[in-house]
Coordinates of C-alpha atoms and ligand atoms in Angstrom, one line a residue:
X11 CA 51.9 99.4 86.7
X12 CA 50.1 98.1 89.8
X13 CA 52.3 98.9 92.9
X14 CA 54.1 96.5 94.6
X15 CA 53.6 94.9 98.3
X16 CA 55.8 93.1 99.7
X17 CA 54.6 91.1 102.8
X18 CA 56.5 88.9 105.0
X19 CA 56.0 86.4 108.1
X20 CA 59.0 85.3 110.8
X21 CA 60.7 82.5 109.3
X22 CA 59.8 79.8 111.8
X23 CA 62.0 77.3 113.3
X24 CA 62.1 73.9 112.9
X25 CA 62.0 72.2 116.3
X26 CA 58.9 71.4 116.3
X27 CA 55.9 71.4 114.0
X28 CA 54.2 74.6 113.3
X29 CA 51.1 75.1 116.2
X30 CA 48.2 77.9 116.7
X31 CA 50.4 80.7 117.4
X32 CA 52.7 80.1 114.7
X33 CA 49.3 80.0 112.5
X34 CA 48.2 83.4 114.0
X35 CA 51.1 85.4 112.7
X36 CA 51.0 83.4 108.8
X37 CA 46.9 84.0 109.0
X38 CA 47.4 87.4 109.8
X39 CA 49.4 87.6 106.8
X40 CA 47.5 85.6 105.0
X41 CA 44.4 88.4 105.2
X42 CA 46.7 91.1 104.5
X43 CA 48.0 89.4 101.6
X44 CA 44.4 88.7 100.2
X45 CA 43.1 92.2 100.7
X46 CA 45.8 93.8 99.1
X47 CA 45.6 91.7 95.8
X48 CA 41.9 92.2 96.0
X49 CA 42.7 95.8 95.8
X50 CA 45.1 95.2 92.8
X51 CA 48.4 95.4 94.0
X52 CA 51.4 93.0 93.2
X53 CA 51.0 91.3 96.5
X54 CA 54.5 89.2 97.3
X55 CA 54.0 87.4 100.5
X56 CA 57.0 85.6 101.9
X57 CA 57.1 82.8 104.3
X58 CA 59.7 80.1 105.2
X59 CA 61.3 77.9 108.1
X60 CA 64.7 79.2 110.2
X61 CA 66.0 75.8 110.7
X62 CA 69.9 76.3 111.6
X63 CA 71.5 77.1 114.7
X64 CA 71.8 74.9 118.0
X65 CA 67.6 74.6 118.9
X66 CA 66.7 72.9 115.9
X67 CA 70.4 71.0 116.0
X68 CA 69.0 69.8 119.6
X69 CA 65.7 68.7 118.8
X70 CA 67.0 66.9 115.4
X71 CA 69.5 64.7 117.9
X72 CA 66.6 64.4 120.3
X73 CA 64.6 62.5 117.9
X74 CA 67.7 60.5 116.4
X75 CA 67.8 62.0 113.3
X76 CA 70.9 63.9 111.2
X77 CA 70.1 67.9 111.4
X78 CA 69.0 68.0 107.7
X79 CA 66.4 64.7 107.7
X80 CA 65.0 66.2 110.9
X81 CA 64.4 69.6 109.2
X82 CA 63.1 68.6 105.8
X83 CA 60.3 66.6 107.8
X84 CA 59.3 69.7 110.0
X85 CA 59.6 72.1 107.0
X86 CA 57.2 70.1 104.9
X87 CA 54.7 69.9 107.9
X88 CA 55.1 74.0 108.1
X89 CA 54.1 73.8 104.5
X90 CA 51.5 70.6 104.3
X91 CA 49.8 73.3 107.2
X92 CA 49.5 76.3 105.4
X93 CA 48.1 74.7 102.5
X94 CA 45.9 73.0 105.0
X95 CA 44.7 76.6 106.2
X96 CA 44.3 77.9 102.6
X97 CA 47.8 80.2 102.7
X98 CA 47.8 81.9 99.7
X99 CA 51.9 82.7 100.0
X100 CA 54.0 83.6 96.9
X101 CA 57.6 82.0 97.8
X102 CA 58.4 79.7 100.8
X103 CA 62.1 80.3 101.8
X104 CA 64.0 77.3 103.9
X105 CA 67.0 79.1 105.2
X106 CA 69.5 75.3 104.2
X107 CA 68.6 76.0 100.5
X108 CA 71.8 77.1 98.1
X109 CA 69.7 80.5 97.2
X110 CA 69.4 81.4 100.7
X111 CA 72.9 80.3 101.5
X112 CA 74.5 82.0 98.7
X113 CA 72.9 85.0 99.4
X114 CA 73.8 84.9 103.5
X115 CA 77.0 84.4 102.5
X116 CA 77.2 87.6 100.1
X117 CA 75.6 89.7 102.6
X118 CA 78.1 88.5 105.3
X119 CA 80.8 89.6 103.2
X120 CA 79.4 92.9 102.5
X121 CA 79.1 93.3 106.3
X122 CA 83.0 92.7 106.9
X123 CA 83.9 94.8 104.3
X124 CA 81.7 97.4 105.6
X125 CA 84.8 97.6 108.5
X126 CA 81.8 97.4 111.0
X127 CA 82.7 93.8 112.1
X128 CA 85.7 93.1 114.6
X129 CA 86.8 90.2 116.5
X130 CA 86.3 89.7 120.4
X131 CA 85.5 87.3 123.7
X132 CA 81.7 86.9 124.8
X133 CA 81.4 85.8 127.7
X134 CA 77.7 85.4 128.8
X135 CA 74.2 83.9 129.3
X136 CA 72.6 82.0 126.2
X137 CA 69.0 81.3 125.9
X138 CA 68.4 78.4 122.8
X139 CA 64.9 79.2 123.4
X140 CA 65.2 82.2 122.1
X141 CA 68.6 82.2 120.2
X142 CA 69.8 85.0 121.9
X143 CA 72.5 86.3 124.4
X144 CA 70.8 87.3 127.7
X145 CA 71.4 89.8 130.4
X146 CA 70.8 88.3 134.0
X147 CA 68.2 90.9 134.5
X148 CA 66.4 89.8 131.7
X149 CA 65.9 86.8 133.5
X150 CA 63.0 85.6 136.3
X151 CA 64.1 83.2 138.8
X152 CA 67.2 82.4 137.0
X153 CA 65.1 81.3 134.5
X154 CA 64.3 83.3 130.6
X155 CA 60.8 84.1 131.5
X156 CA 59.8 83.2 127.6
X157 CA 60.9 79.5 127.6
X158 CA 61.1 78.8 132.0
X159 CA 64.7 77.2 131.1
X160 CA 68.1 78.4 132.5
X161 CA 70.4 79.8 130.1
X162 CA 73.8 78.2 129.7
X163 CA 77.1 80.2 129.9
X164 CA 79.0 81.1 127.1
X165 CA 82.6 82.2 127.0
X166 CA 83.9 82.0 123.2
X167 CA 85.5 84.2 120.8
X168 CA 83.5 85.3 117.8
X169 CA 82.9 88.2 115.2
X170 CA 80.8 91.6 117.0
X171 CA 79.4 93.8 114.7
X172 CA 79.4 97.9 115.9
X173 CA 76.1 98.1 116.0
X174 CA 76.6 101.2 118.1
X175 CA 77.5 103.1 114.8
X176 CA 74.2 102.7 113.6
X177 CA 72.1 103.5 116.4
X178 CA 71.3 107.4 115.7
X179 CA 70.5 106.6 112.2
X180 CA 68.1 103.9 113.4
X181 CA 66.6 106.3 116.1
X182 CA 66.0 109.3 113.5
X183 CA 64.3 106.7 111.3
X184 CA 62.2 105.4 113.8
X185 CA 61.1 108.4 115.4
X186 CA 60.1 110.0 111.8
X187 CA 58.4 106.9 111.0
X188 CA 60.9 106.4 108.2
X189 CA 60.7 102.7 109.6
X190 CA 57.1 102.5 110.8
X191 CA 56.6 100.4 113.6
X192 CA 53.5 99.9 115.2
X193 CA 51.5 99.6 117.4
X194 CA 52.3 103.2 118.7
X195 CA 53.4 101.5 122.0
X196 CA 55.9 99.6 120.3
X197 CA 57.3 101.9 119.4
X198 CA 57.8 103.8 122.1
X199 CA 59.7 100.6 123.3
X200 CA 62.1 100.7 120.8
X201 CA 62.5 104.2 121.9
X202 CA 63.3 103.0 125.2
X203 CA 65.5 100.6 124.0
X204 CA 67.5 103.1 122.2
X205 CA 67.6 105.2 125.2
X206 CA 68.9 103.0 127.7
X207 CA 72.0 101.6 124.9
X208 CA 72.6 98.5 123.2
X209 CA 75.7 96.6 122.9
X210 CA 77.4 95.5 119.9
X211 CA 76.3 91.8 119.0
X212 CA 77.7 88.7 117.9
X213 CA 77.2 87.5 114.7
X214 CA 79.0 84.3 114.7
X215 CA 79.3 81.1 117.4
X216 CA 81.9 79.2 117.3
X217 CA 81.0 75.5 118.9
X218 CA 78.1 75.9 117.2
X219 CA 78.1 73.0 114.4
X220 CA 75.1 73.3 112.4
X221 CA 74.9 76.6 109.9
X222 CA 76.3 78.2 107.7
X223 CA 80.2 78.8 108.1
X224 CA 81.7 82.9 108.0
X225 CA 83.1 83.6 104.1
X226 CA 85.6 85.2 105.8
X227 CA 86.5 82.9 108.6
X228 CA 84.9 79.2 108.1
X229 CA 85.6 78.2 111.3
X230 CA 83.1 80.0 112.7
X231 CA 79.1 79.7 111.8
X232 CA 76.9 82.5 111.3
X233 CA 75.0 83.4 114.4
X234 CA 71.1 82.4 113.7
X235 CA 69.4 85.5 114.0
X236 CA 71.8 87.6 111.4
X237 CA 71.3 84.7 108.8
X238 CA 67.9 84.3 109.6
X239 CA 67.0 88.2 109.1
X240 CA 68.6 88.0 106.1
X241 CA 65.9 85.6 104.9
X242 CA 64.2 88.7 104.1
X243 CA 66.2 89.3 101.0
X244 CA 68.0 86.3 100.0
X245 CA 64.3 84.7 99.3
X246 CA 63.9 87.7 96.8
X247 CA 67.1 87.4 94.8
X248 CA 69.5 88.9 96.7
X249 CA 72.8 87.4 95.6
X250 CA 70.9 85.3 93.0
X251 CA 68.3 87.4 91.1
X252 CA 69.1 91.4 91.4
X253 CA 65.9 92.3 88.8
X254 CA 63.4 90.8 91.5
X255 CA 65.1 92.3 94.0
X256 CA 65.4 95.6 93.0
X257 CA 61.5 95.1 92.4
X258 CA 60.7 94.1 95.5
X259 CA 62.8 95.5 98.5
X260 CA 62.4 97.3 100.7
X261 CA 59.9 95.1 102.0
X262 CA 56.4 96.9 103.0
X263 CA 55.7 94.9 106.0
X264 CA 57.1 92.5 108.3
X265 CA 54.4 91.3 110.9
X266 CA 56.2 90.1 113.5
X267 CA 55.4 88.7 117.4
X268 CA 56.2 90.8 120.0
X269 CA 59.3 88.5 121.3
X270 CA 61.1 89.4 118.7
X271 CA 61.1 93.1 118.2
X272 CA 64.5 94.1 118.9
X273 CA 65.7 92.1 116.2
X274 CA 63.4 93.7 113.0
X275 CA 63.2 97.0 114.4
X276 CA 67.1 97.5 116.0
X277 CA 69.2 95.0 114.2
X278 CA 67.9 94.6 111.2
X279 CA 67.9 98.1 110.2
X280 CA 71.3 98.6 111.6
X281 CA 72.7 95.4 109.5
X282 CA 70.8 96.9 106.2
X283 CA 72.5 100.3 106.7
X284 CA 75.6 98.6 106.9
X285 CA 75.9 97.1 103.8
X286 CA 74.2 99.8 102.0
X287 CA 70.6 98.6 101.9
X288 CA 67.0 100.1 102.8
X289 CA 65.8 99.9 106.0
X290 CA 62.0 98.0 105.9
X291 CA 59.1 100.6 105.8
X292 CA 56.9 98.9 108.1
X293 CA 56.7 96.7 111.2
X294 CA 53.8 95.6 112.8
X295 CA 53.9 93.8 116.3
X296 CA 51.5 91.5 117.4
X297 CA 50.8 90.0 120.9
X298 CA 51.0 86.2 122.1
X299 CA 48.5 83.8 121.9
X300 CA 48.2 82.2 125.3
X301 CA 47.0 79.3 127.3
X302 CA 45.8 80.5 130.9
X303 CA 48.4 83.5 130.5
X304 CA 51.1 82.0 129.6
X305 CA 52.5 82.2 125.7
X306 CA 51.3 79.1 123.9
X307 CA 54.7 77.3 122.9
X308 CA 55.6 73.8 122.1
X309 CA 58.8 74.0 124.6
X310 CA 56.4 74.8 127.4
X311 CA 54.1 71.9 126.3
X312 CA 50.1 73.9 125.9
X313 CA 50.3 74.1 122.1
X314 CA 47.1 73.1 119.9
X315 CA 47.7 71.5 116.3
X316 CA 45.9 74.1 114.0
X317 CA 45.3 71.2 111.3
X318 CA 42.8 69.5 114.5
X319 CA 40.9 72.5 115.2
X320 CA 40.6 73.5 111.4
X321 CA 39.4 69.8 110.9
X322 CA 37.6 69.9 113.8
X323 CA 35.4 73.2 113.1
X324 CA 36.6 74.1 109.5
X325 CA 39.4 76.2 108.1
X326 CA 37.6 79.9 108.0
X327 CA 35.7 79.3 111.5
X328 CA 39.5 78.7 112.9
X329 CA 40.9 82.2 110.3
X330 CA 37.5 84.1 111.7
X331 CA 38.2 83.0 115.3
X332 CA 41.7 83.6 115.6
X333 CA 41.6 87.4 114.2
X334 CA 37.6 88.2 115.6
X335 CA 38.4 87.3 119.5
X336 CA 41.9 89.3 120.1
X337 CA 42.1 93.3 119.4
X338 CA 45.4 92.6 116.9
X339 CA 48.6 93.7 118.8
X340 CA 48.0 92.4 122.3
X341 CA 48.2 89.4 124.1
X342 CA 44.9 86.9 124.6
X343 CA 43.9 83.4 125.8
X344 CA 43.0 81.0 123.0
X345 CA 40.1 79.0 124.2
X346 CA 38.5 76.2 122.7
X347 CA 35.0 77.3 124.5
X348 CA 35.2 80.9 123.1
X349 CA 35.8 79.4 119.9
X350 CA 32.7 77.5 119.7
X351 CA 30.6 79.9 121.4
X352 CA 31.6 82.7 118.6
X353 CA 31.3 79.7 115.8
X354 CA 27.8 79.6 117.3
X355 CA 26.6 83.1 117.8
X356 CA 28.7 84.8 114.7
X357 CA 28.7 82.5 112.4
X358 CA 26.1 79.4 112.5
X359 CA 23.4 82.1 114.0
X360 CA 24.6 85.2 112.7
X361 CA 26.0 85.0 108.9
X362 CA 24.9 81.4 108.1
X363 CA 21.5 82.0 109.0
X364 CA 21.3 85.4 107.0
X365 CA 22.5 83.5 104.2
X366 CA 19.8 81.0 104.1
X367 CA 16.9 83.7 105.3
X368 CA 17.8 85.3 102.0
X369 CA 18.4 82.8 99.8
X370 CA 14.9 81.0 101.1
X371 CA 13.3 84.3 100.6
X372 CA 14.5 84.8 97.1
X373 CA 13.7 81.2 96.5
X374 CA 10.1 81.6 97.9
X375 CA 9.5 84.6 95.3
X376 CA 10.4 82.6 93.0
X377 CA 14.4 83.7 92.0
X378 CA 12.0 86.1 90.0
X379 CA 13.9 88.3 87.5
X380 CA 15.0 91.4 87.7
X381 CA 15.3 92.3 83.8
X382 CA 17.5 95.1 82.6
X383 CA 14.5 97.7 82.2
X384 CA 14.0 97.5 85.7
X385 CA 17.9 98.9 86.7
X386 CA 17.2 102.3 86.6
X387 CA 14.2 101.9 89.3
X388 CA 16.1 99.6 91.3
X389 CA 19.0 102.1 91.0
X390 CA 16.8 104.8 92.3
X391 CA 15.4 102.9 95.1
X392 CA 18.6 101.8 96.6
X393 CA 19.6 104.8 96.8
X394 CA 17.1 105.5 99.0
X395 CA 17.1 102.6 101.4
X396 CA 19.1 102.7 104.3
X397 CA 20.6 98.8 104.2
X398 CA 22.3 100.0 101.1
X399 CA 23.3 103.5 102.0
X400 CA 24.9 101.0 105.6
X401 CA 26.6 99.3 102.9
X402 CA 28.5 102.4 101.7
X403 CA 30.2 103.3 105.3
X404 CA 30.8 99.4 105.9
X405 CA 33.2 99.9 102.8
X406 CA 34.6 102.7 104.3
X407 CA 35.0 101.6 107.7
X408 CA 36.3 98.7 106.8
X409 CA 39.2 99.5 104.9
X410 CA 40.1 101.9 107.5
X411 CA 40.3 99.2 110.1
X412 CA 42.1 96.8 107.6
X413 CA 44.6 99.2 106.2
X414 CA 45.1 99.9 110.1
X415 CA 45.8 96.1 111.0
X416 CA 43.1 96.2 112.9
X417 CA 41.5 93.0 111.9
X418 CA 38.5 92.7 114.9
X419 CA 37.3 95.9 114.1
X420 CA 37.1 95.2 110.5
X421 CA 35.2 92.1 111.1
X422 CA 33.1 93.9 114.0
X423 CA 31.8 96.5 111.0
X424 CA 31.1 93.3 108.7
X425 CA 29.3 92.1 111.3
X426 CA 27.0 94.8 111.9
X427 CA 26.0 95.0 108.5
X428 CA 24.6 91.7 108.8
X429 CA 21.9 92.5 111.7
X430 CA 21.2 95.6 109.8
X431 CA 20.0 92.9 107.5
X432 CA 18.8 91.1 109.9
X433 CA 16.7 94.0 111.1
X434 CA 15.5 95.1 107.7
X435 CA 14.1 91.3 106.9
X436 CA 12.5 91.9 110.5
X437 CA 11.0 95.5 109.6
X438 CA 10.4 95.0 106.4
X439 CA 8.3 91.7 106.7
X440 CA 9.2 90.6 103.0
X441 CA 7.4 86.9 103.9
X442 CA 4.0 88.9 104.3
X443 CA 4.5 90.1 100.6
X444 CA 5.3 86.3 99.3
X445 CA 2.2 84.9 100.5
X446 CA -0.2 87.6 99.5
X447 CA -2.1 87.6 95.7
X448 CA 0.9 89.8 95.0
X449 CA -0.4 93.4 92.9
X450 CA 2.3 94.9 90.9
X451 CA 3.1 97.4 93.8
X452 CA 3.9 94.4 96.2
X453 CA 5.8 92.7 93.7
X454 CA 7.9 95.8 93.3
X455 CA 8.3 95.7 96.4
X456 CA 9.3 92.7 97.4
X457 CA 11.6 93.1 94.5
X458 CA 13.8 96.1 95.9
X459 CA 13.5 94.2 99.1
X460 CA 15.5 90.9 98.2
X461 CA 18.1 93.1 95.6
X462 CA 18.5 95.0 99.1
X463 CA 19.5 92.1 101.0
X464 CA 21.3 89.9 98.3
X465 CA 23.2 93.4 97.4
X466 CA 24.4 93.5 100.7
X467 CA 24.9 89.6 100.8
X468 CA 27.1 90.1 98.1
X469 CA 28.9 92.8 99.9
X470 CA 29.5 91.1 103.0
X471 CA 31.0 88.1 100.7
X472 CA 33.7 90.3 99.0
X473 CA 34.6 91.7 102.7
X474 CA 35.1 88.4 103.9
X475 CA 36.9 87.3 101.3
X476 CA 40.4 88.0 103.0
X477 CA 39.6 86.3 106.2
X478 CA 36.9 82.9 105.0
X479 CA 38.0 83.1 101.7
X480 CA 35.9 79.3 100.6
X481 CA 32.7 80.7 103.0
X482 CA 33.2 83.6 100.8
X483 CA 33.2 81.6 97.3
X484 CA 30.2 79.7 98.4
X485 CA 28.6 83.0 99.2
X486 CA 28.6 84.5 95.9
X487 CA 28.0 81.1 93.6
X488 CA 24.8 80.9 96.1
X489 CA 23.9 84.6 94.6
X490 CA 25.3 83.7 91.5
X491 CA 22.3 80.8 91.1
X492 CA 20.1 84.3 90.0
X493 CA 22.0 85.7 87.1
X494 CA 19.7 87.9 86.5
X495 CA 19.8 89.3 89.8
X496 CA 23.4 89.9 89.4
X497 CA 23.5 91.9 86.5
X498 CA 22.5 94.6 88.6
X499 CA 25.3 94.3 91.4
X500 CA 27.3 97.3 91.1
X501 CA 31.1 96.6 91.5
X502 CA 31.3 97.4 95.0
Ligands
MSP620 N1 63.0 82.0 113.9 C1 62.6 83.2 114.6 C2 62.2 84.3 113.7 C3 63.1 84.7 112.7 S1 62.5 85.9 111.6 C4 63.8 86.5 110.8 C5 61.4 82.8 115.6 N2 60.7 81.8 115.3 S2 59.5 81.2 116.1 O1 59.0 80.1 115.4 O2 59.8 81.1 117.5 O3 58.4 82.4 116.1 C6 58.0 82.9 114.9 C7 56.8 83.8 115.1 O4 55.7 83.1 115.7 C8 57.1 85.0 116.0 O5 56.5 86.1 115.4 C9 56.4 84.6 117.3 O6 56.0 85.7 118.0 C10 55.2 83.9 116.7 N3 54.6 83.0 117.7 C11 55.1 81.9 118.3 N4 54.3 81.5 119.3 C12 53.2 82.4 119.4 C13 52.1 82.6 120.2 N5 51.9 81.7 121.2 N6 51.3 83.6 119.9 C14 51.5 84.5 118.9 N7 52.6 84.4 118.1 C15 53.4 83.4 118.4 O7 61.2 83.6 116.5

């Protein structure tokens, strides 16, 4: 039985329609996703929209439309995008559909029986940026530094839950990497956190219109975030389907934006333990996408519609750009100008002009075959050559960087291999071989030459197959115009 994965993005929230950074974190996924199936695991990759609670209320009554209307028309853009940008995920939960509801609901009753929910006054700073109760020191200038917007005050009675009881448990997870999160400096945050105390938290508003109502109390609504986490298992049959879920959870992975880290990594555990359930193994926190250092967001007006730029330079130069430029895990400027100079450099000069060297080589020779006799020579001979023996450490060094979440490194090795081809065209001069009266020695050679470089072609083609997944097709049905050739790929 292949083993499972189960993958997840946020759920994103439906106040506006989804922009670069939101595509950052459902590529990332998306890559992930890819090279785990390609390594035959049963890959389920989750995605979905958050579209309750009082920010997407807001916006739907800003643009004159009922809650509902306003969210089914941003949910369908989140999913009209990802098609767009060749997302290859499994489900697509929207947290206003009855399975999600259903399940929220059992989980919320799980949680009061747990005896860890009580009753009491908050009284406090809300950010609808963010969803969350804030502390004034969290704030600059009066302001929540994340969405430059003053919080409003809160004073209402709702349902805490004692997520103090939990906290040790959490901790010794954490610290044994029971729940891994990484990168290493994050968690050393959630260390900090620990250290330094949390406070129970509300998980219900009650002027708060627009969710879904307490089974226990339906005056009040859940509070976003609880119902939103919950995504995570309501989307995999939780209260609806306990088979899949018992096949799937705990999830594997949730890759996750660094603004939101105390909720998968504290709160999410904590509310998990409550009711009895497994803690996620994995977290992985990734910085912000900016624009001139500040996070790219559509509430402070410097987003870029990922459907333009993918239009506009194609769907794996945007995939390539997004995960080649920033070291995964911190924060870097998205730039239109570094994005065509890599499109240049990397891709028009570097692998798009391999591809054609080759392929006009190969072509030039005369797509000669390479007949079945002749594997055991060519065998032999790659051994030798170094551009194969390369080809051998790329694998390695790739999936080390991949399996790391290390995505720029993992294209970085790809990317040497292709001047290491580059260079062995240069040293090995195949064109001078072409145009000579060829002898049976120079047609050998010639011969080990081009299986070399379309050997390692075909290599770089299966790398890039998580990350330019149609660049990668056309790669290989190129090769594949020599089926002779190709009898002799070993499965690399
Ligand atoms: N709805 C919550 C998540 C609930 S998950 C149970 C939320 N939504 S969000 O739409 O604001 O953000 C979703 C994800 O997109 C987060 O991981 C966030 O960090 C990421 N990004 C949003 N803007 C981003 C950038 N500018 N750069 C990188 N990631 C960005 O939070």
């Amino acid at each position: 039985m292949p083993k499972k994965f189960y993958i997840t993005t946020p759920i994103y929230y439906t106040n506006n329609p989804p922009h670069v950074g939101s595509a950052y974190t459902t590529i990332a996924v998306d890559v992930l996703a890819r090279y785990y199936r390609q390594k035959g695991k049963k890959v389920f990759f989750l995605t979905g929209t958050d579209e309750h609670g009082e920010k997407n209320a807001q916006a739907a009554k800003k643009a004159n439309k009922s809650p509902q209307e306003f969210v089914d028309e941003i949910a369908k853009s989140f999913k009209e995008t990802w098609r767009a940008l060749d997302i290859s995920n499994d489900d697509f939960i929207r947290t206003t559909e009855p399975r999600h509801i259903k399940g929220a609901q059992k989980f919320l009753s799980a949680l009061k029986k747990s005896g860890k929910i009580y009753q009491g006054k908050y009284e406090g700073l809300y950010c609808i940026g963010c969803e969350k109760f804030i502390t004034k020191k969290e704030l600059a200038d009066g302001k929540c530094p994340d969405h430059q917007k003053a919080p409003k005050k809160v004073s209402e009675t709702n349902y805490f839950f004692k997520l103090s009881d939990f906290l040790d448990r959490v901790k010794k997870l954490i610290s044994h990497d029971k729940i891994k999160i990484e990168p290493l400096e994050r968690k050393n945050e959630v260390l900090a956190l620990l250290k330094q105390g949390l406070e129970d938290f509300s998980i219900s508003r009650q002027k708060v219109k627009w969710g879904i109502p307490l089974p226990f109390d339906k005056k009040q609504i859940s509070y976003v975030w609880v119902e939103a986490l919950v995504n995570y298992i309501t989307a995999i049959g939780y209260g609806s389907n306990q088979k899949k879920f018992n096949q799937l959870w705990p999830a594997d992975l949730h890759l996750i934006g660094k603004d939101i880290l105390k909720f998968h990594a504290l709160y999410w555990p904590a509310l998990l333990l409550a009711v009895g359930l497994k803690p996620p193994r994995k977290i992985f926190v990734h910085g912000f996408l900016t624009a001139d250092g500040q996070k790219m967001s559509k509430t402070l007006g410097n987003v870029i519609d990922p459907i333009y730029l993918a239009d506009k330079y194609g769907v794996d130069a945007l995939r390539y750009f997004l995960l080649r430029e920033i070291p995964f895990g911190q924060d870097g400027d998205f730039s239109i100008k570094r994005l065509e100079e890599r499109y240049n450099a990397d891709l028009a000069n570097g692998l798009g002009n391999l591809v054609s060297r080759v392929l006009t080589l190969s072509e030039k020779a005369g797509n000669f075959p390479v007949i079945a006799s002749e594997r055991k020579r060519a065998k032999q001979s790659r051994r030798k050559n170094e551009l194969i023996k390369g080809v051998k450490s790329t694998q390695k060094k790739y999936k080390k960087a991949l399996e790391k979440i290390k995505f720029h490194e993992a294209l970085e090795v790809i990317w040497r291999l292709i001047s290491a081809c580059d260079e062995f065209i240069e040293k090995n001069k195949p064109w001078t071989l072409i145009s000579e009266q060829r002898t049976a020695n120079s047609e050998q050679k010639l011969k080990e030459i081009l299986l070399s470089l379309l050997l390692s072609l075909k290599e770089i083609a299966v790398l890039l197959r998580p990350f330019m997944p149609a660049t990668s097709e056309k790669i290989l049905s190129q090769i594949k115009l020599n089926k002779k050739t190709e009898v002799l790929f070993p499965r690399l």
